Coordinates of C-alpha atoms and ligand atoms in Angstrom, one line a residue:
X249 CA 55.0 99.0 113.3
X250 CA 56.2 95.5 114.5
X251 CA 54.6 92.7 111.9
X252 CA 54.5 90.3 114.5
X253 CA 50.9 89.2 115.4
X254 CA 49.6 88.7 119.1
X255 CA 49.8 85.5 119.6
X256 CA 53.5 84.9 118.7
X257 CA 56.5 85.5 121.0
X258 CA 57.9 88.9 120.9
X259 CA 61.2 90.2 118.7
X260 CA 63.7 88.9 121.4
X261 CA 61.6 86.0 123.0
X262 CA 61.8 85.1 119.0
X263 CA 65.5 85.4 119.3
X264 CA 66.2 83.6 122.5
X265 CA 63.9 80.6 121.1
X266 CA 66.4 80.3 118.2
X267 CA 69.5 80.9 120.5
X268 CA 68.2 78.0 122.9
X269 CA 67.5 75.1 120.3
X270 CA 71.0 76.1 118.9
X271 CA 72.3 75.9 122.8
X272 CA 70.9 72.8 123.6
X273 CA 73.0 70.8 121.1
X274 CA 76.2 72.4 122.9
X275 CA 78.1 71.4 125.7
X276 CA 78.6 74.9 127.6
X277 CA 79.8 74.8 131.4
X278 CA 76.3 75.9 133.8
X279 CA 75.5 79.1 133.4
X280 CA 77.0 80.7 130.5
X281 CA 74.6 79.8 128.3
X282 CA 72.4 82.5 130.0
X283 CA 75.1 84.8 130.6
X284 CA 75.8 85.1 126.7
X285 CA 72.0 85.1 126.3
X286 CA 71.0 87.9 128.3
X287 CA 71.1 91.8 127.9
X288 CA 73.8 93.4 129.9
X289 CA 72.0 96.4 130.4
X290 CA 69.5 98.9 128.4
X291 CA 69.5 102.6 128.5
X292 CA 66.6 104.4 128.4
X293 CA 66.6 108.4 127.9
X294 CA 63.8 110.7 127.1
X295 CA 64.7 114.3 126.6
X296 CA 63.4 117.4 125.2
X297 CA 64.0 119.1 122.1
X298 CA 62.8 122.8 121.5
X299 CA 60.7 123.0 118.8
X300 CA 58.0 124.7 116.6
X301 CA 57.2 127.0 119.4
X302 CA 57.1 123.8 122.1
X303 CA 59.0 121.6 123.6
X304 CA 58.5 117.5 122.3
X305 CA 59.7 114.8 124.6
X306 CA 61.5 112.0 122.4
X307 CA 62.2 108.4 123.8
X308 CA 65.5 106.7 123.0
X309 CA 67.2 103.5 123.7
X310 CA 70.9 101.8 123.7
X311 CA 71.0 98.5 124.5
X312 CA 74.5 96.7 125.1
X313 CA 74.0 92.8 124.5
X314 CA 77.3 91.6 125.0
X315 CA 81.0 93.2 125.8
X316 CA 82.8 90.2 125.9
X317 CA 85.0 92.1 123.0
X318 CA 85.0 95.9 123.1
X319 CA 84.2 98.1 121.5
X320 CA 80.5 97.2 121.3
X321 CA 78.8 97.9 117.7
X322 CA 75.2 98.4 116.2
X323 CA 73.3 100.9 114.4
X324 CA 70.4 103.2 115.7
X325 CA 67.3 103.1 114.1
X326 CA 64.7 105.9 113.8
X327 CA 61.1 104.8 113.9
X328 CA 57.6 105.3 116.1
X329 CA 58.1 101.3 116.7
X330 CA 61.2 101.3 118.2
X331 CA 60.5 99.7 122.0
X332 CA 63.4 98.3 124.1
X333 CA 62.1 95.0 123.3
X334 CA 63.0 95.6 119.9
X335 CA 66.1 97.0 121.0
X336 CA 67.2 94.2 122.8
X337 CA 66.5 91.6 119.8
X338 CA 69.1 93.9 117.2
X339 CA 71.4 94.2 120.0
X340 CA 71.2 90.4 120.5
X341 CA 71.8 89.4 116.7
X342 CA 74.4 92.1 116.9
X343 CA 77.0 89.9 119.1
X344 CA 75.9 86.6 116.9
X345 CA 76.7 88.3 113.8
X346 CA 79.7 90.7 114.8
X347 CA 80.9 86.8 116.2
X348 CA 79.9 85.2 112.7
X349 CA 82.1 87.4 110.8
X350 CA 85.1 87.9 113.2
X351 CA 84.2 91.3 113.6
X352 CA 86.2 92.1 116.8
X353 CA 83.2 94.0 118.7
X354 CA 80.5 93.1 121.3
X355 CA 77.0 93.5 119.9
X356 CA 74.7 97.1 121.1
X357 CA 71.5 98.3 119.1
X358 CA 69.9 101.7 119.7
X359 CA 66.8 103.9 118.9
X360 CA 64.8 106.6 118.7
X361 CA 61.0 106.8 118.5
X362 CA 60.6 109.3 115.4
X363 CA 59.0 109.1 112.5
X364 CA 61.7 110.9 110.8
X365 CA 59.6 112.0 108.1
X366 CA 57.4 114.3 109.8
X367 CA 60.6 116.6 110.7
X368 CA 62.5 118.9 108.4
X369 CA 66.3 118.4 108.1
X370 CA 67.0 121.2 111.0
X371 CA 65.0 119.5 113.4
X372 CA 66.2 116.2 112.8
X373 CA 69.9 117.5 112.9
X374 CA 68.7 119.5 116.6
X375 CA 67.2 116.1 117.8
X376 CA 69.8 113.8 116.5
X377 CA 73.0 116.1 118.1
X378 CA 71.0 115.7 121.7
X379 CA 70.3 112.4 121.1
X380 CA 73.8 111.5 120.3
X381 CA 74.4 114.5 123.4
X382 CA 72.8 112.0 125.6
X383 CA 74.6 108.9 124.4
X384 CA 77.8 109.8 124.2
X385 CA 77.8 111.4 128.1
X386 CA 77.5 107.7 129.1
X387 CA 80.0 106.3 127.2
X388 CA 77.7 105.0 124.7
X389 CA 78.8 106.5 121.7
X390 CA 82.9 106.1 122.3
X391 CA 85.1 104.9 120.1
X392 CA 86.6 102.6 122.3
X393 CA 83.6 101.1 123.8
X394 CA 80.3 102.0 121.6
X395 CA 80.2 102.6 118.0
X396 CA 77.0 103.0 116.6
X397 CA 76.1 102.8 112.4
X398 CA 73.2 103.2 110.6
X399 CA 70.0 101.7 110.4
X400 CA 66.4 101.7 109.3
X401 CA 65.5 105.7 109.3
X402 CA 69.2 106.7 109.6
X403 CA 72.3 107.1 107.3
X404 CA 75.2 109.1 106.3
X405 CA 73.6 112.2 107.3
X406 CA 72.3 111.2 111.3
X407 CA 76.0 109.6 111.3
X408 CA 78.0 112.8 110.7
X409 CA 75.8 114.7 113.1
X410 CA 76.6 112.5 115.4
X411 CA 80.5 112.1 115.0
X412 CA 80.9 115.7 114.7
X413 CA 78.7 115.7 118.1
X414 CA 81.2 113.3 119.7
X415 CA 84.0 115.5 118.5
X416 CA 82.7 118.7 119.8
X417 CA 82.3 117.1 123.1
X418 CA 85.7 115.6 123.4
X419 CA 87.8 118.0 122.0
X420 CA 91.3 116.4 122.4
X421 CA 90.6 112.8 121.2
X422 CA 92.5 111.9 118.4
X423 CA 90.4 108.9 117.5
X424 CA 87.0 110.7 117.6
X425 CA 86.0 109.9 113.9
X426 CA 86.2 106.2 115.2
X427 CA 82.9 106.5 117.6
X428 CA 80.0 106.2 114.9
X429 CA 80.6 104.1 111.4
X430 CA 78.7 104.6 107.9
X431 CA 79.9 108.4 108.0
X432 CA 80.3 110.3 104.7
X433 CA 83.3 109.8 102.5
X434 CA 84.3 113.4 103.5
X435 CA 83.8 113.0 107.5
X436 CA 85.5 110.1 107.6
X437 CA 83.5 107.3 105.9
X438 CA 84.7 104.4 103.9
X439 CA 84.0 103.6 100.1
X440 CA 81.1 101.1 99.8
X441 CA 79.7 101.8 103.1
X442 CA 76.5 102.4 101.9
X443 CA 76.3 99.6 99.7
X444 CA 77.9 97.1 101.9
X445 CA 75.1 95.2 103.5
X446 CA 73.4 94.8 99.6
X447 CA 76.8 93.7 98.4
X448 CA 76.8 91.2 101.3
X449 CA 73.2 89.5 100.3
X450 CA 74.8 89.0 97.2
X451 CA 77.8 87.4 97.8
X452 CA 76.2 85.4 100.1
X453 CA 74.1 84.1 97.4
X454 CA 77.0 83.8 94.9
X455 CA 79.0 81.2 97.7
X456 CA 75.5 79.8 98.7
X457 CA 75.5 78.4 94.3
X458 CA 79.0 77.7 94.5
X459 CA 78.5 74.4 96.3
X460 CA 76.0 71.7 94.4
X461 CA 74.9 70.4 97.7
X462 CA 73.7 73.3 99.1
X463 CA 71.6 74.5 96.1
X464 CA 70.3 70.8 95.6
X465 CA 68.6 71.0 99.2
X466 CA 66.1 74.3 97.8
X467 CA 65.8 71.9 94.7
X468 CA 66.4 74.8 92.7
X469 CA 69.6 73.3 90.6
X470 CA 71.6 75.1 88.2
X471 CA 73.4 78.8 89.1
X472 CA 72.3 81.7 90.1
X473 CA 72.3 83.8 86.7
X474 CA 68.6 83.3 86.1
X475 CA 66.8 82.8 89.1
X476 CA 63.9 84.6 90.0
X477 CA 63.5 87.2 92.9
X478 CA 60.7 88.9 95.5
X479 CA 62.4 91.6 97.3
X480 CA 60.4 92.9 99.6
X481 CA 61.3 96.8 101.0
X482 CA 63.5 99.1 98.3
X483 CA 65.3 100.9 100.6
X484 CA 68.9 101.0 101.4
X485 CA 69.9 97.3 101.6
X486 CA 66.8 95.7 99.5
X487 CA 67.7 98.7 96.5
X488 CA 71.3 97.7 96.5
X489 CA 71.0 93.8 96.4
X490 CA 68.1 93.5 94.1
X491 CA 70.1 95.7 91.7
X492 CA 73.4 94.1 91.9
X493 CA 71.6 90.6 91.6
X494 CA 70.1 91.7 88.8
X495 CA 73.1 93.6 86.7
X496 CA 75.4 91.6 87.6
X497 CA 74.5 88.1 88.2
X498 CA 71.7 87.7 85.8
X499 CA 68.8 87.1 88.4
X500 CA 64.9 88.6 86.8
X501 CA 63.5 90.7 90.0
X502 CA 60.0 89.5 89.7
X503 CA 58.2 91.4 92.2
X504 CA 59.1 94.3 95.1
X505 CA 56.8 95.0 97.6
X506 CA 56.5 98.5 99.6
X507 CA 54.8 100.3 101.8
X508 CA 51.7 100.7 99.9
X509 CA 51.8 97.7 97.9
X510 CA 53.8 95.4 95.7
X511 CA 54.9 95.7 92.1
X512 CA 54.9 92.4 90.1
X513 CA 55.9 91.6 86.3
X514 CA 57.3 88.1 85.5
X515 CA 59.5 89.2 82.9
X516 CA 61.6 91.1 85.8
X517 CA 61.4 95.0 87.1
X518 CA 64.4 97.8 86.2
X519 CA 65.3 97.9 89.8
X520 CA 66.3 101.8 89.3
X521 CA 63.7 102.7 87.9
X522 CA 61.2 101.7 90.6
X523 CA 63.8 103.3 92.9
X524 CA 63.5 106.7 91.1
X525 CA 59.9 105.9 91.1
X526 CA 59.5 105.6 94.5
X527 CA 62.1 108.6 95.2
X528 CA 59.7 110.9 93.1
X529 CA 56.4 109.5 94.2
X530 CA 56.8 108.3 97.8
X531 CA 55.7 105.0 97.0
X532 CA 55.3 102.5 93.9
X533 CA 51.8 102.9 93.3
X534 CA 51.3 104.1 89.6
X535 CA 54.7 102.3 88.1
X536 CA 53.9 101.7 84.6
X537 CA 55.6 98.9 83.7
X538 CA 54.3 96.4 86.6
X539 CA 51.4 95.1 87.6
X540 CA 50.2 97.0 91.2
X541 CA 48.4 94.7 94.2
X542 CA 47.5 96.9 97.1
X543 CA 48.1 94.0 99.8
X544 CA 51.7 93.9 99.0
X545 CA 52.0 91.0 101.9
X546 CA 50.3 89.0 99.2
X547 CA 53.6 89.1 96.8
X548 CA 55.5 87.4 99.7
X549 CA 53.2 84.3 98.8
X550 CA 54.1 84.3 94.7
X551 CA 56.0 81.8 93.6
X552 CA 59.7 82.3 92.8
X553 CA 63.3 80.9 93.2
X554 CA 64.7 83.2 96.3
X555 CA 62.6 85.1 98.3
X556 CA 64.5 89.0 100.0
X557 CA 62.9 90.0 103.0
X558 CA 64.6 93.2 103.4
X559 CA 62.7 95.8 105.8
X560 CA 60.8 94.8 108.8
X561 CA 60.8 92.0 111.5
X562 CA 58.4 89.2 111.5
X563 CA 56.9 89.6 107.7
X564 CA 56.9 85.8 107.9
X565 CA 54.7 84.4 110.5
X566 CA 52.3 82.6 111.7
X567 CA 49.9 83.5 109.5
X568 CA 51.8 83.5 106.2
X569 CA 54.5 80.8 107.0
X570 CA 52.6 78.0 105.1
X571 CA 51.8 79.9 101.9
X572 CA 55.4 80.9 101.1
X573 CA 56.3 78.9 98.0
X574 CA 60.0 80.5 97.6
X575 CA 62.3 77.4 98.6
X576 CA 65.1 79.2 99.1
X577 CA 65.0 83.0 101.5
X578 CA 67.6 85.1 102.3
X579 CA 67.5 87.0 105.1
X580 CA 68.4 91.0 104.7
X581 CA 66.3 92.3 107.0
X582 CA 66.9 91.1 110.9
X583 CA 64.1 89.2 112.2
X584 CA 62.3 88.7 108.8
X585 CA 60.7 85.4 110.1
X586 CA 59.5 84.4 113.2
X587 CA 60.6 81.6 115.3
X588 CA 56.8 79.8 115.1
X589 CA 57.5 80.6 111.7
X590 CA 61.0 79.2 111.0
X591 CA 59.6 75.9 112.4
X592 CA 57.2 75.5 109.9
X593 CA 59.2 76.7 107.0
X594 CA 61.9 74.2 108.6
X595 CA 59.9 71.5 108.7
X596 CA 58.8 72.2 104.8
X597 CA 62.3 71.7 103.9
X598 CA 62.6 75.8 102.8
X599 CA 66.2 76.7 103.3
X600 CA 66.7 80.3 105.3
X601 CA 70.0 82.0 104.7
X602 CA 69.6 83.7 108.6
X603 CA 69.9 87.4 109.2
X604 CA 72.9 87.0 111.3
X605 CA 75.1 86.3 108.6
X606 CA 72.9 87.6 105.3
X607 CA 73.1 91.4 106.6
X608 CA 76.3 91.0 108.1
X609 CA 77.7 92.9 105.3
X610 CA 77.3 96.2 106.8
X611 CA 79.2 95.7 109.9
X612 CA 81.9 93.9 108.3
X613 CA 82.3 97.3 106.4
X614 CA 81.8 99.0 109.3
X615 CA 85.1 97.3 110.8
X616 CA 87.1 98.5 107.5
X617 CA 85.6 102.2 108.4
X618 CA 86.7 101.4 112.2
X619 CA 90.3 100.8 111.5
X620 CA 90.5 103.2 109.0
X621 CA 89.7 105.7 111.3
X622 CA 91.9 104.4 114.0
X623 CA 94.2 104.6 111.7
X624 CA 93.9 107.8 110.0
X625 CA 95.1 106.7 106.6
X626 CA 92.9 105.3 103.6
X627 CA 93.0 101.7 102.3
X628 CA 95.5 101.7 99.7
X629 CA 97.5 104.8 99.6
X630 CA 100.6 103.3 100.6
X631 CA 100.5 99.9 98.3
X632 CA 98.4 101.3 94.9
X633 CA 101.1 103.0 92.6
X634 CA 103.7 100.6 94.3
X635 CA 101.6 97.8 93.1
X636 CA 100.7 99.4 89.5
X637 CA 104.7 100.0 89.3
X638 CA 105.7 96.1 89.5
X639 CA 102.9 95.5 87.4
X640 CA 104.3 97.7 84.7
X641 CA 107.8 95.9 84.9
X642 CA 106.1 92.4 84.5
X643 CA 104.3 93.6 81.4
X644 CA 107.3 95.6 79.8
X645 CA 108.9 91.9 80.7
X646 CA 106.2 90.1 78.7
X647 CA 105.9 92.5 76.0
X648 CA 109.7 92.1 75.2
X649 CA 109.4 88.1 75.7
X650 CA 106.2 88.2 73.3
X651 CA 107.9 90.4 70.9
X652 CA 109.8 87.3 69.3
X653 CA 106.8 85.3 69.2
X654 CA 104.8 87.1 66.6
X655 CA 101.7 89.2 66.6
X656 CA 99.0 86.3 68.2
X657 CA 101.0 86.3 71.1
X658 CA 100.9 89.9 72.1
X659 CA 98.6 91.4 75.1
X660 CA 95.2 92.8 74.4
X661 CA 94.7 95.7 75.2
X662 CA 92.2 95.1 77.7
X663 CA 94.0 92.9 79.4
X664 CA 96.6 95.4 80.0
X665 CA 94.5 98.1 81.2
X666 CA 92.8 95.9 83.8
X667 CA 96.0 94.5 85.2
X668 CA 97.8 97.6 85.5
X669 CA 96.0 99.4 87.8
X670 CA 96.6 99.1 91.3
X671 CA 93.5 98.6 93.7
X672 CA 91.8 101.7 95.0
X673 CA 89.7 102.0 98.6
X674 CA 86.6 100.8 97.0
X675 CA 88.0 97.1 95.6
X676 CA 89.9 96.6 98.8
X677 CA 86.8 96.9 100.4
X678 CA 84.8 94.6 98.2
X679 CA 87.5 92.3 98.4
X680 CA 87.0 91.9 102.5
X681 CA 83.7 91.9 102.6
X682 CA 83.8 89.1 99.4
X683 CA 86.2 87.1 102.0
X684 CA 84.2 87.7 104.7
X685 CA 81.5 86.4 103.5
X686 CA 82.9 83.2 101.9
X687 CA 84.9 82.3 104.8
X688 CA 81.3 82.8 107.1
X689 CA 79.6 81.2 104.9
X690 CA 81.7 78.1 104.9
X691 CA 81.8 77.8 108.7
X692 CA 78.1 77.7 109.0
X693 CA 77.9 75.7 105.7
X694 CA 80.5 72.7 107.5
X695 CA 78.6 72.3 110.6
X696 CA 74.9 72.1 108.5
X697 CA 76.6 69.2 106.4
X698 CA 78.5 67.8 108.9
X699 CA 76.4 67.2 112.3
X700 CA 73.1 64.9 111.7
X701 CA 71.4 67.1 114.5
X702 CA 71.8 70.2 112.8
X703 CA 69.6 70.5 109.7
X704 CA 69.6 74.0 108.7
X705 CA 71.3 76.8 108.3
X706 CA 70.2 79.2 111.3
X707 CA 71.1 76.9 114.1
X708 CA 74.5 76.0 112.6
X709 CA 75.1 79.6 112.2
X710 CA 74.0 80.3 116.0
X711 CA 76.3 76.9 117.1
X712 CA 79.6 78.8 115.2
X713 CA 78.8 82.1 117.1
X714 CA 77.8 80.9 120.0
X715 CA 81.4 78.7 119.8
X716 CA 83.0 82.1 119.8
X717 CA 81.5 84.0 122.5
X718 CA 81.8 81.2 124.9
X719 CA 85.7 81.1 123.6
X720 CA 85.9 84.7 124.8
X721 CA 84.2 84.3 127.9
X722 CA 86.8 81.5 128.8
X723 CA 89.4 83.3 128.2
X724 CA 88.6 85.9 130.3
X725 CA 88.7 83.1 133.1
X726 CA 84.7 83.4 133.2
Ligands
LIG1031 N1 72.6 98.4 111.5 C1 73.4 97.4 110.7 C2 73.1 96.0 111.2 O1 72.0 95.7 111.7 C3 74.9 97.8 110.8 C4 75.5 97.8 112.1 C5 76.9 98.4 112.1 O2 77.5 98.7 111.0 O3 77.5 98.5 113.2 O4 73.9 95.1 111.1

């Protein structure tokens, strides 16, 4: 269900709040502010699906935001919340963040009202194959004009039903494996895929330490190795970033809040181990090594250095907004905070890393998996043993050279191993994603230092992607 209370704007009025105070410090000819602002069009379908003895009725939506690039991208996300309101918001961040990252795609969102966890993996494989059935007779799943991805309540699985869907149903189409992303490795997925919008939160938060003046606004100081974290929701993306911020860059997860509560222990969680937890148990009540608070919300309100919203919209509201004491949150999750929220917080000085550029991880991989597929040969197979082999003649080189100096000037071992080997799919990947992020990054990060009427992060990420659209738009004489 949507966090957001009452007496706040909705999901996408939230959205279009942000996108206007970002608009109004822009000089954009009459009327394309609205045209990039508005929905081009929302699908609605409700069909039937035979099952246990009856036939069920399910309600699904696509929602294209913007095609002024094609194809259009987004995931589809299963859940009894899902409402074309809803829709409409992911599909709007969608074009801001494909734009953000020079992903070349218009931005689309779908879902499905399910709870996917009261149907066995038959059903859901019947119902996802109509759904995708449905889609894909409009053009809406096509690799040319709509690829869909995961989201929350789908993955590898719902992603190969649906490509192999796509296929069935276009029989001749060479490039069929290109019309859904975040397949399996063996159905045409990419290496790191899975990972890739965790991966992204991190090296967002490694360029985000890299500059002095940036942490020095959160008042934090020093590096990231050692900073304390809230993640709150373990599932795909908050799993992956909490444990890769915590194995590799020295950060002490302090507390993760689920479902049914939060765990807390100040001298840091073994992010796996509440994962296997929550695998075995269905939730982390019980955890041994933690301490448990039923109103998980609570945890949002702990102190600590950077706070990981990294499930549902609108966890920080109205209500909440003034107790956070995190000065520095980074958004995994889209929509985390409200805009009534991000006032507040603004105005406190807390600096947000926004959703549109903190989860873009996953699209940006997305894009390798796209062109992979559209090119029908994995990342490296042409360049790895050619690369390894010049390698191997600079070393034999070296060695030779070295050989005359004595033995403290010869190669360790190490060294040698490391440098040989050629890079396989997975480090290409995590080297574009790694540049993606930096180069993101430090286009927002110039227009927040550099225009006086821009003090934070989210509108100078808007103004950036905003800048692009309305490029596009121009160019296409509109
Ligand atoms: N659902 C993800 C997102 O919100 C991934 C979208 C994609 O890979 O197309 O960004």
């Amino acid at each position: 269900m949507s966090l957001i209370p009452g007496n706040e704007p909705s999901f996408r009025e939230s959205v279009d709040l942000m996108f206007n105070r970002a608009v109004a410090l822009m000089d954009l000819p009459p009327g394309l502010e609205e045209k990039i602002r508005v929905c081009n069009a929302t699908y609605t379908v409700r069909f039937g699906v035979r099952l246990r003895g009856g036939i069920q009725t399910f309600t699904g939506y696509r929602s294209v935001h913007s095609e002024h690039m094609e194809p259009v991208k987004g995931g589809i996300r299963y859940a009894p919340s899902v409402n074309q309101d809803e829709v409409e918001a992911l599909a709007a961040l969608m074009t801001y963040k494909c734009a953000l990252v020079e992903a070349p795609f218009g931005g689309s969102k779908g879902g499905l009202c399910i709870d996917p966890r009261q149907y066995d993996e038959q059903e859901l494989e019947r119902i996802t194959r109509r759904f995708a059935y449905e889609l894909a007779k409009r053009d809406l799943i096509h690799p040319a004009q709509n690829v869909p991805a995961p989201d929350m309540g789908t993955g590898e699985r719902e992603m190969a039903w649906m490509a192999d869907q796509y296929a069935r149903m276009n029989t001749t189409d060479i490039n069929a494996r290109a019309c859904v992303t975040g397949k399996p490795l063996n159905a045409g997925g990419i290496s790191g895929r899975v990972e890739a919008t965790g991966r992204g939160v991190q090296y967002a938060l490694r360029e985000f330490f890299r500059d002095p003046r940036d942490v020095e606004r959160t008042g934090l100081g020093g590096k990231l190795d050692g900073k304390t974290v809230i993640v709150q929701g373990l599932g795909n993306v908050g799993y992956h970033a909490a444990k890769f911020l915590s194995s590799e860059d020295g950060c002490r997860i302090i507390g993760i809040i689920e479902h049914d509560g939060a765990l807390y222990n100040e001298a840091g969680l073994d992010v796996d181990a509440v994962r296997n937890w929550i695998m075995t148990h269905g939730g982390v009540n019980g955890f041994p090594d933690a301490t448990h608070t039923a109103e998980g919300a609570a945890v949002l309100e702990q102190p600590c250095d950077i706070l990981i919203p990294a499930a549902l919209e609108g966890v920080i509201n109205l209500s909440n907004a003034r107790n956070i004491q995190a000065p520095l949150i980074i958004e995994a999750a889209n929509g985390p905070v409200t805009a009534g929220a991000d006032d507040i917080l603004r105005e406190r000085g807390t600096v947000i890393i926004p959703d549109m550029y903190a989860n873009a991880g996953g699209v940006t991989v997305s894009y390798f998996e796209w062109v992979k597929n559209l090119s029908h040969i994995r990342f490296g197979r042409m360049q790895r043993r050619q690369e390894e082999a010049r390698h191997e003649l600079i070393l034999a080189e070296l060695e030779r050279l070295s050989d005359h100096l004595g033995d403290q000037w010869s190669m360790t071992p190490d060294f040698k191993k490391k440098y040989l080997r050629g890079a396989d799919e997975l480090e290409l990947v995590r080297s574009g994603l790694d540049d993606t992020m930096r180069i993101a990054y430090q286009s927002m990060r110039d227009v927040w230092h550099e225009r006086e009427d821009v003090n934070d992060l989210r509108t100078a990420a808007y103004l950036v992607s905003i800048e692009k659209v309305a490029a596009s738009y121009r160019a296409k004489g509109l």
